Short mmCIF file of N, CA and C in Angstrom, two decimals:
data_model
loop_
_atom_site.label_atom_id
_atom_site.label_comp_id
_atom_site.label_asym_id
_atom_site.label_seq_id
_atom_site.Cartn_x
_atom_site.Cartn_y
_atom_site.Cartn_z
N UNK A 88 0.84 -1.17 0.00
CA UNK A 88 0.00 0.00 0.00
C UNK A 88 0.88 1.23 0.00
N UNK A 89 1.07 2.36 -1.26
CA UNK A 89 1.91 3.11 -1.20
C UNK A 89 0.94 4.42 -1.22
N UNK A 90 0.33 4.73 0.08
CA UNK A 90 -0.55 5.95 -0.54
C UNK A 90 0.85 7.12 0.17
N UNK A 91 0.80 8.63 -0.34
CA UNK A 91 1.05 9.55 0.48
C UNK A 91 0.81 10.04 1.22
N UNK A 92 1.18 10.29 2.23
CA UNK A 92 0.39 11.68 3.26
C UNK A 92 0.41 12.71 3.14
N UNK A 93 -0.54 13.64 3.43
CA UNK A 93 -0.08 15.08 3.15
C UNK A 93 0.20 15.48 4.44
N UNK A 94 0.97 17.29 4.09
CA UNK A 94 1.55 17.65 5.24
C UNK A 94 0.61 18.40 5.67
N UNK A 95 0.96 18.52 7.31
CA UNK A 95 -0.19 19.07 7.96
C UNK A 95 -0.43 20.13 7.35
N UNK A 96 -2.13 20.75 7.77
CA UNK A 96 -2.87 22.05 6.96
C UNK A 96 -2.72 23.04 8.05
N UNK A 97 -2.06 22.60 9.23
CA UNK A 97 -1.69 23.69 9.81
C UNK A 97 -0.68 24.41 9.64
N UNK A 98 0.40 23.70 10.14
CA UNK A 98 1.80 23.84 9.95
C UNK A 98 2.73 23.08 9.11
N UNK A 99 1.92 22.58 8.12
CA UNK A 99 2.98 22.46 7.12
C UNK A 99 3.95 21.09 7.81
N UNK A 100 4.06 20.69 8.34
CA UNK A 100 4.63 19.27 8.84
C UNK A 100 5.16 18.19 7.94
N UNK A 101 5.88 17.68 7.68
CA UNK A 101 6.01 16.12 7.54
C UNK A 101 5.76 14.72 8.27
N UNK A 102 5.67 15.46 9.62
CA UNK A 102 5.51 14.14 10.68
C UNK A 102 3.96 13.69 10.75
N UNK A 103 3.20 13.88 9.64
CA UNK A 103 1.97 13.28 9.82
C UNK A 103 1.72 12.12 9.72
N UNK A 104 1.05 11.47 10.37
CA UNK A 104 0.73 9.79 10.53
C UNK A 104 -1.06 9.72 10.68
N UNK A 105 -0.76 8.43 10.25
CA UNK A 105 -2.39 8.17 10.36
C UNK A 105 -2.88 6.95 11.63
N UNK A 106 -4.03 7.55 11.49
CA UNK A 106 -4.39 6.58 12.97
C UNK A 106 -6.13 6.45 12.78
N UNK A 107 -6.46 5.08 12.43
CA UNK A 107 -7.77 4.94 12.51
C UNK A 107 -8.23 5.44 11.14
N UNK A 108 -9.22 6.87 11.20
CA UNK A 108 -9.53 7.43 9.78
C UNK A 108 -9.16 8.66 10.09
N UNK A 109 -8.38 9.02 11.12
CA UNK A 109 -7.48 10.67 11.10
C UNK A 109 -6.18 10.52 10.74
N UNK A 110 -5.96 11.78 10.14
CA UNK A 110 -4.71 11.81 10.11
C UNK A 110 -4.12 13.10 11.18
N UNK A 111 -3.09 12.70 11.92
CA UNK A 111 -2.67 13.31 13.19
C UNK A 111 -0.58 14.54 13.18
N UNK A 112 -0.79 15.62 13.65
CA UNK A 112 0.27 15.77 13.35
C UNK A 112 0.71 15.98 14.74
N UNK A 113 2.06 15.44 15.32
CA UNK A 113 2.35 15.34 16.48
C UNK A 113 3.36 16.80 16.57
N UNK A 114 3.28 17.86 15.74
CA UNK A 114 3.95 19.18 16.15
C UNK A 114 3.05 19.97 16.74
N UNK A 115 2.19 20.27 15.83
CA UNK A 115 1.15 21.05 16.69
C UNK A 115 -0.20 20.64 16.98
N UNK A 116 -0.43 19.58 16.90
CA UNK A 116 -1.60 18.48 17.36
C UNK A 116 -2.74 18.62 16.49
N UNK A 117 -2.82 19.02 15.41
CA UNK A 117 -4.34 19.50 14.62
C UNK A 117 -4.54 17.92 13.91
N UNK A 118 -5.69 17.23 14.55
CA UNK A 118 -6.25 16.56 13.47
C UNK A 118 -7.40 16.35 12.96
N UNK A 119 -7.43 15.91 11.73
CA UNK A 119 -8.65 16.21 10.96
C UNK A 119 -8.47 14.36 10.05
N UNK A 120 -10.10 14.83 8.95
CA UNK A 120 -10.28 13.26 8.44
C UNK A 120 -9.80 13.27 6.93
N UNK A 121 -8.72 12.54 6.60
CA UNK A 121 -8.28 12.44 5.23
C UNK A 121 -8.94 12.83 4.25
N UNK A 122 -10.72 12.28 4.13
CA UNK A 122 -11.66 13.11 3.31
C UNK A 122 -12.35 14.47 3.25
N UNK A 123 -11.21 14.97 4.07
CA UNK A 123 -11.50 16.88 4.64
C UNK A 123 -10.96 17.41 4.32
N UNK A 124 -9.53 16.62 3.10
CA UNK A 124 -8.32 17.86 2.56
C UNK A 124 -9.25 18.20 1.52
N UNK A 125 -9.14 19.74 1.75
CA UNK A 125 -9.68 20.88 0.67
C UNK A 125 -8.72 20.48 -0.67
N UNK A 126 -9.52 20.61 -1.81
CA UNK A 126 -9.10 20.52 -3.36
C UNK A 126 -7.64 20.88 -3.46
N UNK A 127 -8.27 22.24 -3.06
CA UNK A 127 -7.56 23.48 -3.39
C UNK A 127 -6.03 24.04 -2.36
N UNK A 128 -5.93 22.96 -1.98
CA UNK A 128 -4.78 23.16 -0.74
C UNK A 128 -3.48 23.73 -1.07
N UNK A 129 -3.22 24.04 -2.44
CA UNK A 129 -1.48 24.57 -2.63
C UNK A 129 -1.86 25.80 -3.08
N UNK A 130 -3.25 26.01 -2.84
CA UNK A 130 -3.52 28.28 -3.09
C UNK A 130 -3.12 28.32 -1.92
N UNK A 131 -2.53 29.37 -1.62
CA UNK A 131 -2.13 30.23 -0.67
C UNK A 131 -3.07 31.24 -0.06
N UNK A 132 -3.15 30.49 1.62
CA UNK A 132 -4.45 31.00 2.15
C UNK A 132 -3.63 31.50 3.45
N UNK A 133 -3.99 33.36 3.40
CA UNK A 133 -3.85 33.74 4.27
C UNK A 133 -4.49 34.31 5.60
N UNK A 134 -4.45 33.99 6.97
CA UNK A 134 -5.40 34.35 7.78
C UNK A 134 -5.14 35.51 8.98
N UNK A 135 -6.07 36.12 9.04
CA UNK A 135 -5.39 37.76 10.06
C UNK A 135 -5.64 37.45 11.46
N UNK A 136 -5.25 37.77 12.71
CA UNK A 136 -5.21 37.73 13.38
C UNK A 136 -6.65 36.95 14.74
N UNK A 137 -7.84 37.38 13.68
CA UNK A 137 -8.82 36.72 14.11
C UNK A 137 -9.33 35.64 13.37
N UNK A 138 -8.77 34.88 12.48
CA UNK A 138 -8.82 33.56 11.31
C UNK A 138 -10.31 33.92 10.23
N UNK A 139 -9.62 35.07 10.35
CA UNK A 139 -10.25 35.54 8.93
C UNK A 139 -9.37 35.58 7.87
N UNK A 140 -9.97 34.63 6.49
CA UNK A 140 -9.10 34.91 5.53
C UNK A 140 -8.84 36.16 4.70
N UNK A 141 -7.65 36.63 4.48
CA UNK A 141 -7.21 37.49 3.37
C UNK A 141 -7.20 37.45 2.47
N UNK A 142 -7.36 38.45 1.40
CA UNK A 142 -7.23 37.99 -0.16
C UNK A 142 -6.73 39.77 -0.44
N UNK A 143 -6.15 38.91 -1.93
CA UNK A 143 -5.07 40.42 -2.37
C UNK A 143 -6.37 41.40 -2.43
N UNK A 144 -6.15 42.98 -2.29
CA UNK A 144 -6.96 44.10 -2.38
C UNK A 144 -7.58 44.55 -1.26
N UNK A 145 -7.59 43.47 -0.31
CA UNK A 145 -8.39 43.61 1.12
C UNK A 145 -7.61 45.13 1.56
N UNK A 146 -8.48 45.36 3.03
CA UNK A 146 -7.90 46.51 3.41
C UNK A 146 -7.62 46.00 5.16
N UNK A 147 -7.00 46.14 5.89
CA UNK A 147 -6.62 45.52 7.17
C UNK A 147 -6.27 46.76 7.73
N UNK A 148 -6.38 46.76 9.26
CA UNK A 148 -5.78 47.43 10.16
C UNK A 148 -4.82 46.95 11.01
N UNK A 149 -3.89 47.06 11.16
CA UNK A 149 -2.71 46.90 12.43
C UNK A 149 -2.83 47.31 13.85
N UNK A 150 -3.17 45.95 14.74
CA UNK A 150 -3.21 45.46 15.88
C UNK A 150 -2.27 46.21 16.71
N UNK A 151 -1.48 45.84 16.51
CA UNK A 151 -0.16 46.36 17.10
C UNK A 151 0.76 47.41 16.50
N UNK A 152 1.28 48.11 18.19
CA UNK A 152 2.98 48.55 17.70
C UNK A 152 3.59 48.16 16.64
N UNK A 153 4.02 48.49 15.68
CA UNK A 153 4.89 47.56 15.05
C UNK A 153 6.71 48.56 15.35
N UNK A 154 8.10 48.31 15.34
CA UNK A 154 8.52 48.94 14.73
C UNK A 154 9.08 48.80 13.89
N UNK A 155 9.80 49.52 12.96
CA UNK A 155 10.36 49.83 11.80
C UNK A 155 11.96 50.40 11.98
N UNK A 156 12.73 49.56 11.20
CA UNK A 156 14.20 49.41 11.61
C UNK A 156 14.59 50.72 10.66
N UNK A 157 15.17 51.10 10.87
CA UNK A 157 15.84 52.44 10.12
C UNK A 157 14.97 53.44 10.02
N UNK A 158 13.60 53.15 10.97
CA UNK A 158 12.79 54.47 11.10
C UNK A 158 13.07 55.37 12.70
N UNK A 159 12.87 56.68 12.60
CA UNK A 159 12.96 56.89 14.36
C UNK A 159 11.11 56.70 14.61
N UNK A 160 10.30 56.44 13.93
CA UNK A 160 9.29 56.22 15.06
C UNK A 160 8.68 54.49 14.17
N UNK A 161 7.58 54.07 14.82
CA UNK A 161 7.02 52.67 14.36
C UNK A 161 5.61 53.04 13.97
N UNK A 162 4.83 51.85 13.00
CA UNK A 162 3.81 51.83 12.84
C UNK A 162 2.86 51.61 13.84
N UNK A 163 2.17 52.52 14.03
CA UNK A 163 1.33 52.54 15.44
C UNK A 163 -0.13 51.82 15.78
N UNK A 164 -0.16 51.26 16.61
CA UNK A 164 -2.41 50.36 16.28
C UNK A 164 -3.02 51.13 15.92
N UNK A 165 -3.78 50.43 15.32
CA UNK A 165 -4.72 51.14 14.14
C UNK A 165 -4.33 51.83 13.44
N UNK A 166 -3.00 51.54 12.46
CA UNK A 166 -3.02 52.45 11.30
C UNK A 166 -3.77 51.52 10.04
N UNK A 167 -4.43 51.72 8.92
CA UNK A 167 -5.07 51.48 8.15
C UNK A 167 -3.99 51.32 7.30
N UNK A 168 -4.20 50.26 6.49
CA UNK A 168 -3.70 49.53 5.19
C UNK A 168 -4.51 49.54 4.40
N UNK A 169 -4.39 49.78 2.98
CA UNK A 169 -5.20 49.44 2.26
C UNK A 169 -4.64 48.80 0.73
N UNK A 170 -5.26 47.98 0.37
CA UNK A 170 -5.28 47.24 -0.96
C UNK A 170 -4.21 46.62 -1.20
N UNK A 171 -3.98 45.54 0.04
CA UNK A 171 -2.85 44.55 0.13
C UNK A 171 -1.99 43.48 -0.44
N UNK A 172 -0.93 42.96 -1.03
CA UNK A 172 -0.96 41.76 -2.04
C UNK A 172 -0.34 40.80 -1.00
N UNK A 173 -1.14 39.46 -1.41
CA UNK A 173 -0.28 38.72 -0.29
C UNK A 173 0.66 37.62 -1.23
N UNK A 174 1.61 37.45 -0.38
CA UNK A 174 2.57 36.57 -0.90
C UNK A 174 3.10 35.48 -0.33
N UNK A 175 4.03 34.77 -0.57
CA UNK A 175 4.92 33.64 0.01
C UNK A 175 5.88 33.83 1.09
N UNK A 176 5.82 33.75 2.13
CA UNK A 176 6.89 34.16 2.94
C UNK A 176 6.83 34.28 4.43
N UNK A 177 7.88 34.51 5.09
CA UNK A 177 7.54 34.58 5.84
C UNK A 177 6.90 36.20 6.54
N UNK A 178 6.79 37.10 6.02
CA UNK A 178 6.24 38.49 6.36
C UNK A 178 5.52 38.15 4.37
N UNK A 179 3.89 37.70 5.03
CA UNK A 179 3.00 37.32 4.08
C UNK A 179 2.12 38.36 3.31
N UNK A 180 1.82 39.53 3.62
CA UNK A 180 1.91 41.02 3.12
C UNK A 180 2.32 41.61 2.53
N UNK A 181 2.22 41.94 1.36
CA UNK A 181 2.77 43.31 0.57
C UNK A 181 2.06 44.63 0.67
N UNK A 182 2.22 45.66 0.76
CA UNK A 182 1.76 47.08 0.88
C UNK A 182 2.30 48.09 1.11
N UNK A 183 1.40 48.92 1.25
CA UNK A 183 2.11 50.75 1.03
C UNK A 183 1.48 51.01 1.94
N UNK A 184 2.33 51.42 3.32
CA UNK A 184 1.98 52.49 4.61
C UNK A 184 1.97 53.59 4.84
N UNK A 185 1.34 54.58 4.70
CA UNK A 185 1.37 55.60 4.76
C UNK A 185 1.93 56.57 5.52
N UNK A 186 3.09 56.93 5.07
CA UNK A 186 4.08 57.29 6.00
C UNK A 186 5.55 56.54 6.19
N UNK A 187 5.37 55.16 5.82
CA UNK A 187 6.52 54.51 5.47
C UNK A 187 6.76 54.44 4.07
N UNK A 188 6.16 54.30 3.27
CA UNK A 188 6.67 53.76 1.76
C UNK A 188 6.19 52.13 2.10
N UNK A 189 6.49 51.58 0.55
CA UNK A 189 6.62 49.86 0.81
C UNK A 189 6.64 48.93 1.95
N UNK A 190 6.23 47.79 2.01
CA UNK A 190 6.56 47.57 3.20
C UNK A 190 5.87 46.00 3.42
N UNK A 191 6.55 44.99 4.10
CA UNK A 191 5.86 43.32 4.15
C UNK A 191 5.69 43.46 5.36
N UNK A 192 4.43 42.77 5.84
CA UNK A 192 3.89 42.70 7.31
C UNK A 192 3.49 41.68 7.33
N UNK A 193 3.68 40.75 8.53
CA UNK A 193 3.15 39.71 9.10
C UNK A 193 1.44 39.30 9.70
N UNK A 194 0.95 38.52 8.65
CA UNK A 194 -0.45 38.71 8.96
C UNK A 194 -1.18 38.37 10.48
N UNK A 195 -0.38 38.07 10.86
CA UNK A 195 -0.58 37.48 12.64
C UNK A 195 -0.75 39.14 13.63
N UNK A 196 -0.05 40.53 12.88
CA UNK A 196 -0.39 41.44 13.53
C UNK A 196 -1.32 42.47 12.57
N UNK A 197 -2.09 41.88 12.11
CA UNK A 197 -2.94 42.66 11.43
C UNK A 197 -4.76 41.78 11.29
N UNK A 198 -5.55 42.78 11.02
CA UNK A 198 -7.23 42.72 11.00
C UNK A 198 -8.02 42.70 10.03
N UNK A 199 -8.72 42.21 9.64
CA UNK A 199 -9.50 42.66 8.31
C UNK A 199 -10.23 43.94 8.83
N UNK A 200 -10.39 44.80 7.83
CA UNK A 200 -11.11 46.52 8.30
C UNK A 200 -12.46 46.13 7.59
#
């Protein structure tokens, strides 16, 4: 029996194993039922701080402080973003801050507006 496993839909894992009719990932414990992997699993799905998904154009607000290295001040809560591209990476954000120029942000400190 040579089926594959996929890697976890949380974190991306290799250590997934199966047990029964779940499949289990022993990094960050999420399991779910083999007939629950979404189609569509290698689009790139991004989620904001309250597991709401993102999609490019959205407009988000920033949670947090952020700061900004070669700036003297930081992006402050609640500054407004607007019309975002998201990408691959690890700072999953592309956009223009107003007041910074360009700029990749981590969707873990940001909101859908």
């Amino acid at each position: 029996m040579s089926t594959t496993i996929p890697l976890c839909l949380h974190c991306q894992s290799v250590y997934v194993y199966e047990m029964d009719a779940l499949l289990i990932c022993p990094e960050c414990g999420h399991e779910w039922n083999a007939d629950e992997i979404p189609a569509d699993s290698s689009e790139l799905t991004v989620k904001d701080s309250n597991g709401n998904v993102l999609q490019n154009g959205d407009n988000v607000v920033v949670i947090k402080n952020l700061p900004v290295k070669g700036a003297p001040k930081g992006i402050k809560a609640g500054t407004k973003v607007k019309n975002i591209r998201l990408v691959d990476g690890d700072h999953n954000i592309d956009c223009k801050v107003e007041g910074f120029g360009a700029m990749a942000l981590k969707s873990e400190f940001v909101k859908k507006a």
